[in-house]
Amino acid sequence: GKVRAPTHIISTISDDRGDEPCYAGVPMSTIIQRGYGVGDVISLLWFKRSLPRYCTQFIEICVMLCADHGPCVSGAHNTIVTARAGKDLVSSLVSGLLTIGPRFGGAIDDAARYFKDACDRGLTPYEFVEGMKKKGIRVPGIGHRIKSRDNRDKRVELLQQYAHTHFPSVKYMGYAVQVEAYTLSKANNLVLNVDGAIGSLFLDLLAGSGMFSKQEIDEIVEIGYLNGLFVLARSIGLIGHTFDQKRLKQPLYRHPWEDVLYTK
Ligand code: ACO
Ligand code: LMR
């Protein structure tokens, strides 16, 4: 028989060898004919399956709502400074992306991990939050620099409204809201933030869609797919900030001395 040469790479999400590229077995022409959107493409390439329309629309809403949040946030600030240093698009983009992490935009996976674990174990919000405090860990998905009880994050409200209307269950989001009620009793800015909303709602999407086994959900949460949504979304804004600075022919940025506390 034929001898198969050993391969150095295994790939299971896409194939470009035929007449047309396929994403998770779905040919490009089908994607176009069926009017699929970017949410469907994300479903195919990240989750290796077609998800129901309410799920792909939710993914697209996450991408749209997280695309930008003004020039002052960590990511945009880095991108603006880099573009003003004369660097190219990719350098300016990645400079902003590199700020995404546990404090900024990259708390979605940990929010999903901690909310899932606490909710599945039946911990009360008090037990969960105080347990985290004892461990010295800030609750991922809770807290915001400028949002508060009296200045709620519209993005969170929009995501919650969508889920209430379209999701079969919002169990995990309900738990996150209970946690928020407890943290708000401690301080006004300890709101459920957009990372926490996406983290908890994605758990509801995974569990409620009937498209994933329990083992697959655990794997998605463990590997950490969900920060990818923020990375992807915010790239749109960071690219926009790069073009904006170039269009405005902004000079090299230097931070003003007056804004630095020089001290020993
Ligand atoms: N859980 C528990 N307590 C908290 C939390 C939290 N998530 N956030 C703040 N606190 C408490 C702490 O007691 C903190 O004191 P400490 O510094 O001794 O721990 C106190 O509030 C003061 O915090 P602030 O200075 O008001 O918070 P700050 O503005 O520095 O931080 C931040 C905002 C970074 C978002 C913070 O709330 C946090 O780390 N949250 C968790 C990570 C997270 O969800 N990040 C995503 C934010 S949304 C986004 O980036 C798109
Ligand atoms: C964002 O989406 O960038 C924010 O929620 C962070 C911020 O400080 O506004």
Short mmCIF file of C-alpha atoms and ligand atoms in Angstrom, two decimals:
data_model
loop_
_atom_site.label_atom_id
_atom_site.label_comp_id
_atom_site.label_asym_id
_atom_site.label_seq_id
_atom_site.Cartn_x
_atom_site.Cartn_y
_atom_site.Cartn_z
CA GLY A 1 0.00 0.00 0.00
CA LYS A 2 0.86 3.68 -0.01
CA VAL A 3 3.14 4.97 2.70
CA ARG A 4 1.88 8.16 4.32
CA ALA A 5 4.68 10.63 5.00
CA PRO A 6 4.49 11.85 8.61
CA THR A 7 3.05 15.36 8.94
CA HIS A 8 4.39 18.13 11.14
CA ILE A 9 1.12 20.03 11.47
CA ILE A 10 -2.43 18.94 12.22
CA SER A 11 -5.18 21.39 11.28
CA THR A 12 -8.91 20.91 11.71
CA ILE A 13 -10.55 24.27 11.01
CA SER A 14 -9.98 25.15 7.39
CA ASP A 15 -8.86 23.68 4.10
CA ASP A 16 -7.61 25.53 1.03
CA ARG A 17 -6.74 22.55 -1.17
CA GLY A 18 -9.91 22.29 -3.28
CA ASP A 19 -11.57 24.63 -5.78
CA GLU A 20 -12.46 26.98 -2.97
CA PRO A 21 -11.47 27.38 0.65
CA CYS A 22 -13.67 25.73 3.29
CA TYR A 23 -14.22 26.91 6.87
CA ALA A 24 -15.00 23.88 9.07
CA GLY A 25 -16.08 22.04 5.93
CA VAL A 26 -18.34 24.85 4.68
CA PRO A 27 -17.27 26.12 1.23
CA MET A 28 -16.76 29.86 0.74
CA SER A 29 -19.53 29.97 -1.89
CA THR A 30 -22.05 28.56 0.61
CA ILE A 31 -20.99 31.19 3.14
CA ILE A 32 -21.74 33.91 0.59
CA GLN A 33 -24.92 32.32 -0.88
CA ARG A 34 -26.45 31.86 2.58
CA GLY A 35 -25.66 35.47 3.52
CA TYR A 36 -23.53 34.41 6.49
CA GLY A 37 -21.97 37.18 8.56
CA VAL A 38 -18.81 37.52 10.60
CA GLY A 39 -20.56 35.79 13.55
CA ASP A 40 -21.02 32.70 11.40
CA VAL A 41 -17.38 32.79 10.29
CA ILE A 42 -16.28 33.06 13.93
CA SER A 43 -18.55 30.10 14.79
CA LEU A 44 -16.99 28.00 12.05
CA LEU A 45 -13.35 28.91 12.66
CA TRP A 46 -13.39 29.08 16.47
CA PHE A 47 -16.10 26.58 17.44
CA LYS A 48 -15.96 24.37 14.33
CA ARG A 49 -19.75 24.38 13.86
CA SER A 50 -22.59 26.52 12.56
CA LEU A 51 -24.44 28.10 15.45
CA PRO A 52 -28.07 29.25 15.47
CA ARG A 53 -28.72 32.79 14.25
CA TYR A 54 -29.39 34.22 17.73
CA CYS A 55 -25.90 33.03 18.77
CA THR A 56 -24.06 34.41 15.74
CA GLN A 57 -25.94 37.69 16.14
CA PHE A 58 -24.88 37.81 19.79
CA ILE A 59 -21.25 37.30 18.72
CA GLU A 60 -21.60 40.15 16.21
CA ILE A 61 -23.15 42.41 18.86
CA CYS A 62 -20.16 41.71 21.15
CA VAL A 63 -17.78 42.64 18.34
CA MET A 64 -19.67 45.84 17.52
CA LEU A 65 -20.06 46.95 21.14
CA CYS A 66 -16.40 46.35 21.98
CA ALA A 67 -14.94 47.86 18.80
CA ASP A 68 -13.90 51.06 20.54
CA HIS A 69 -14.21 53.01 23.77
CA GLY A 70 -12.57 56.31 22.99
CA PRO A 71 -8.94 57.49 22.87
CA CYS A 72 -8.26 57.45 26.64
CA VAL A 73 -8.35 53.71 27.36
CA SER A 74 -5.10 51.73 27.66
CA GLY A 75 -5.23 50.14 24.22
CA ALA A 76 -6.12 53.24 22.21
CA HIS A 77 -3.61 55.32 24.16
CA ASN A 78 -0.76 52.95 23.30
CA THR A 79 -1.84 52.79 19.66
CA ILE A 80 -2.02 56.59 19.41
CA VAL A 81 1.42 57.06 20.97
CA THR A 82 2.89 54.41 18.66
CA ALA A 83 1.30 55.86 15.52
CA ARG A 84 2.60 59.29 16.55
CA ALA A 85 6.09 57.81 16.86
CA GLY A 86 5.84 57.20 13.10
CA LYS A 87 5.35 53.47 13.33
CA ASP A 88 3.36 51.45 10.78
CA LEU A 89 -0.18 50.07 11.08
CA VAL A 90 0.76 46.64 12.42
CA SER A 91 3.13 48.06 15.05
CA SER A 92 0.52 50.62 16.17
CA LEU A 93 -2.17 47.93 16.31
CA VAL A 94 -0.17 45.39 18.31
CA SER A 95 1.10 48.06 20.67
CA GLY A 96 -2.55 48.67 21.64
CA LEU A 97 -3.45 44.99 21.66
CA LEU A 98 -0.63 44.24 24.09
CA THR A 99 -2.46 46.15 26.84
CA ILE A 100 -5.39 43.72 26.71
CA GLY A 101 -5.18 41.57 29.79
CA PRO A 102 -6.53 40.96 33.29
CA ARG A 103 -7.36 44.61 33.99
CA PHE A 104 -8.37 45.82 30.53
CA GLY A 105 -10.56 43.86 28.12
CA GLY A 106 -8.93 40.52 28.86
CA ALA A 107 -10.97 39.58 31.93
CA ILE A 108 -13.66 37.75 29.94
CA ASP A 109 -12.21 34.25 30.25
CA ASP A 110 -11.49 34.59 33.95
CA ALA A 111 -14.95 36.07 34.54
CA ALA A 112 -16.45 33.03 32.79
CA ARG A 113 -14.20 30.65 34.79
CA TYR A 114 -14.93 32.16 38.21
CA PHE A 115 -18.66 32.82 37.65
CA LYS A 116 -19.14 29.27 36.30
CA ASP A 117 -17.27 27.65 39.14
CA ALA A 118 -19.06 29.70 41.82
CA CYS A 119 -22.51 29.31 40.27
CA ASP A 120 -22.09 25.55 39.64
CA ARG A 121 -20.93 25.07 43.24
CA GLY A 122 -23.96 27.00 44.48
CA LEU A 123 -21.91 29.66 46.30
CA THR A 124 -23.86 32.69 47.45
CA PRO A 125 -22.52 36.01 46.07
CA TYR A 126 -21.33 36.77 49.61
CA GLU A 127 -19.39 33.47 49.82
CA PHE A 128 -17.95 33.93 46.34
CA VAL A 129 -16.85 37.59 46.67
CA GLU A 130 -15.53 37.24 50.21
CA GLY A 131 -13.75 34.02 49.22
CA MET A 132 -12.02 35.87 46.37
CA LYS A 133 -11.09 38.68 48.74
CA LYS A 134 -9.47 36.17 51.12
CA LYS A 135 -7.44 34.83 48.20
CA GLY A 136 -6.47 38.40 47.25
CA ILE A 137 -8.05 38.13 43.79
CA ARG A 138 -10.19 40.92 42.33
CA VAL A 139 -13.40 39.50 40.88
CA PRO A 140 -12.88 39.45 37.10
CA GLY A 141 -15.77 41.12 35.28
CA ILE A 142 -16.50 43.46 38.17
CA GLY A 143 -15.39 47.09 38.48
CA HIS A 144 -14.81 49.98 36.13
CA ARG A 145 -12.75 53.16 36.08
CA ILE A 146 -15.54 55.48 34.90
CA LYS A 147 -18.74 53.42 35.09
CA SER A 148 -20.71 53.15 38.32
CA ARG A 149 -24.12 52.49 39.87
CA ASP A 150 -25.29 55.91 38.67
CA ASN A 151 -23.51 55.84 35.31
CA ARG A 152 -24.17 52.30 34.09
CA ASP A 153 -22.41 50.83 31.07
CA LYS A 154 -24.85 50.96 28.16
CA ARG A 155 -23.03 48.05 26.49
CA VAL A 156 -23.82 45.79 29.43
CA GLU A 157 -27.49 46.80 29.34
CA LEU A 158 -27.70 46.14 25.59
CA LEU A 159 -26.14 42.69 25.94
CA GLN A 160 -28.46 41.83 28.81
CA GLN A 161 -31.54 43.00 26.90
CA TYR A 162 -30.55 40.92 23.87
CA ALA A 163 -30.02 37.82 25.99
CA HIS A 164 -33.30 38.28 27.88
CA THR A 165 -35.13 38.37 24.55
CA HIS A 166 -33.29 35.62 22.67
CA PHE A 167 -31.53 33.21 25.04
CA PRO A 168 -33.41 30.18 26.40
CA SER A 169 -31.71 30.68 29.77
CA VAL A 170 -29.69 33.47 31.39
CA LYS A 171 -28.69 31.50 34.48
CA TYR A 172 -25.06 32.59 34.57
CA MET A 173 -25.84 36.20 33.78
CA GLY A 174 -28.40 36.10 36.59
CA TYR A 175 -25.67 34.90 38.91
CA ALA A 176 -23.31 37.67 37.74
CA VAL A 177 -26.06 40.24 38.41
CA GLN A 178 -26.47 38.89 41.96
CA VAL A 179 -22.71 39.19 42.44
CA GLU A 180 -22.90 42.78 41.16
CA ALA A 181 -25.69 43.57 43.64
CA TYR A 182 -23.37 42.42 46.43
CA THR A 183 -20.24 44.23 45.16
CA LEU A 184 -22.28 47.43 44.64
CA SER A 185 -23.18 47.28 48.32
CA LYS A 186 -19.43 47.67 48.96
CA ALA A 187 -18.54 50.40 46.44
CA ASN A 188 -20.31 52.36 43.70
CA ASN A 189 -17.89 51.50 40.89
CA LEU A 190 -18.02 47.74 41.42
CA VAL A 191 -20.50 47.24 38.58
CA LEU A 192 -20.71 44.25 36.28
CA ASN A 193 -18.47 45.43 33.44
CA VAL A 194 -18.57 44.53 29.75
CA ASP A 195 -16.03 41.72 30.24
CA GLY A 196 -18.16 40.22 32.99
CA ALA A 197 -21.33 40.57 30.94
CA ILE A 198 -19.78 38.83 27.92
CA GLY A 199 -18.15 36.14 30.09
CA SER A 200 -21.37 35.22 31.91
CA LEU A 201 -23.59 35.51 28.83
CA PHE A 202 -21.27 33.35 26.75
CA LEU A 203 -21.63 30.64 29.37
CA ASP A 204 -25.40 30.94 28.88
CA LEU A 205 -24.94 30.79 25.11
CA LEU A 206 -22.76 27.68 25.30
CA ALA A 207 -25.04 25.90 27.78
CA GLY A 208 -28.38 27.03 26.30
CA SER A 209 -27.75 26.51 22.59
CA GLY A 210 -27.66 22.72 22.93
CA MET A 211 -24.74 22.75 20.49
CA PHE A 212 -21.97 21.90 22.97
CA SER A 213 -21.42 18.96 25.30
CA LYS A 214 -20.53 19.64 28.93
CA GLN A 215 -16.99 18.50 28.17
CA GLU A 216 -16.73 20.92 25.22
CA ILE A 217 -17.95 23.83 27.36
CA ASP A 218 -15.35 23.00 30.02
CA GLU A 219 -12.66 22.88 27.33
CA ILE A 220 -13.70 26.26 25.83
CA VAL A 221 -13.65 27.85 29.28
CA GLU A 222 -10.36 26.19 30.24
CA ILE A 223 -8.53 27.07 27.00
CA GLY A 224 -9.94 30.60 27.12
CA TYR A 225 -11.60 31.47 23.81
CA LEU A 226 -13.54 34.47 24.99
CA ASN A 227 -10.86 37.15 25.32
CA GLY A 228 -10.54 36.59 21.58
CA LEU A 229 -13.83 38.44 21.16
CA PHE A 230 -12.39 41.59 22.75
CA VAL A 231 -9.08 41.28 20.88
CA LEU A 232 -10.90 40.93 17.58
CA ALA A 233 -13.40 43.70 18.31
CA ARG A 234 -10.92 46.24 19.66
CA SER A 235 -8.62 45.70 16.66
CA ILE A 236 -11.28 47.54 14.65
CA GLY A 237 -11.00 50.62 16.87
CA LEU A 238 -7.23 50.47 17.19
CA ILE A 239 -6.85 50.39 13.42
CA GLY A 240 -9.20 53.39 13.27
CA HIS A 241 -7.09 55.29 15.84
CA THR A 242 -3.96 54.59 13.78
CA PHE A 243 -5.55 56.02 10.62
CA ASP A 244 -6.92 58.98 12.61
CA GLN A 245 -3.47 59.97 13.90
CA LYS A 246 -1.89 59.58 10.47
CA ARG A 247 -4.69 61.58 8.81
CA LEU A 248 -4.25 64.32 11.41
CA LYS A 249 -0.46 64.25 10.86
CA GLN A 250 0.06 64.22 14.60
CA PRO A 251 3.65 64.80 15.78
CA LEU A 252 5.71 62.66 18.15
CA TYR A 253 3.98 62.39 21.52
CA ARG A 254 5.81 63.46 24.65
CA HIS A 255 4.05 63.34 27.98
CA PRO A 256 4.02 66.75 29.78
CA TRP A 257 6.35 67.15 32.76
CA GLU A 258 3.52 68.81 34.72
CA ASP A 259 1.61 65.54 34.64
CA VAL A 260 4.39 63.56 36.29
CA LEU A 261 5.07 63.55 40.02
CA TYR A 262 8.87 63.55 40.16
CA THR A 263 9.76 62.35 43.62
CA LYS A 264 12.34 60.40 45.56
N1 ACO B 1 -13.21 42.81 42.78
C1 ACO B 1 -13.11 43.12 44.08
N2 ACO B 1 -12.75 44.33 44.53
C2 ACO B 1 -12.46 45.26 43.62
C3 ACO B 1 -12.53 45.02 42.23
C4 ACO B 1 -12.94 43.71 41.83
N3 ACO B 1 -13.03 43.39 40.55
N4 ACO B 1 -12.18 46.12 41.57
C5 ACO B 1 -11.90 47.06 42.49
N5 ACO B 1 -12.07 46.53 43.73
C6 ACO B 1 -11.93 47.19 45.02
C7 ACO B 1 -10.66 46.84 45.68
O1 ACO B 1 -10.88 46.86 47.07
C8 ACO B 1 -9.76 47.98 45.30
O2 ACO B 1 -8.78 48.11 46.26
P1 ACO B 1 -7.34 47.37 46.04
O3 ACO B 1 -6.62 48.19 45.01
O4 ACO B 1 -6.74 47.44 47.38
O5 ACO B 1 -7.58 45.97 45.58
C9 ACO B 1 -10.72 49.15 45.33
O6 ACO B 1 -11.94 48.59 44.83
C10 ACO B 1 -10.33 50.31 44.50
O7 ACO B 1 -10.43 49.99 43.19
P2 ACO B 1 -10.42 51.16 42.13
O8 ACO B 1 -9.16 51.94 42.28
O9 ACO B 1 -11.66 51.97 42.23
O10 ACO B 1 -10.42 50.30 40.86
P3 ACO B 1 -9.61 50.69 39.59
O11 ACO B 1 -10.29 51.83 38.99
O12 ACO B 1 -8.17 50.80 39.88
O13 ACO B 1 -9.77 49.39 38.72
C11 ACO B 1 -10.51 47.78 37.32
C12 ACO B 1 -10.71 49.22 37.75
C13 ACO B 1 -9.05 47.58 36.86
C14 ACO B 1 -11.45 47.47 36.17
C15 ACO B 1 -10.79 46.87 38.53
O14 ACO B 1 -12.10 47.05 38.98
C16 ACO B 1 -10.51 45.42 38.23
O15 ACO B 1 -9.38 44.98 38.33
N6 ACO B 1 -11.57 44.64 37.86
C17 ACO B 1 -11.41 43.25 37.53
C18 ACO B 1 -10.82 43.09 36.16
C19 ACO B 1 -11.81 43.45 35.06
O16 ACO B 1 -12.95 43.02 35.10
N7 ACO B 1 -11.33 44.19 34.07
C20 ACO B 1 -12.15 44.53 32.88
C21 ACO B 1 -12.69 45.94 32.97
S1 ACO B 1 -13.80 46.31 31.60
C22 ACO B 1 -12.77 46.55 30.26
O17 ACO B 1 -11.62 46.70 30.39
C23 ACO B 1 -13.35 46.56 28.89
C1 LMR B 2 -13.14 49.75 27.31
O1 LMR B 2 -14.01 49.14 26.68
O2 LMR B 2 -12.06 50.08 26.79
C2 LMR B 2 -13.40 50.13 28.70
O3 LMR B 2 -14.51 49.60 29.29
C3 LMR B 2 -12.27 50.49 29.54
C4 LMR B 2 -12.44 51.93 29.97
O4 LMR B 2 -11.66 52.32 30.85
O5 LMR B 2 -13.29 52.63 29.48
#
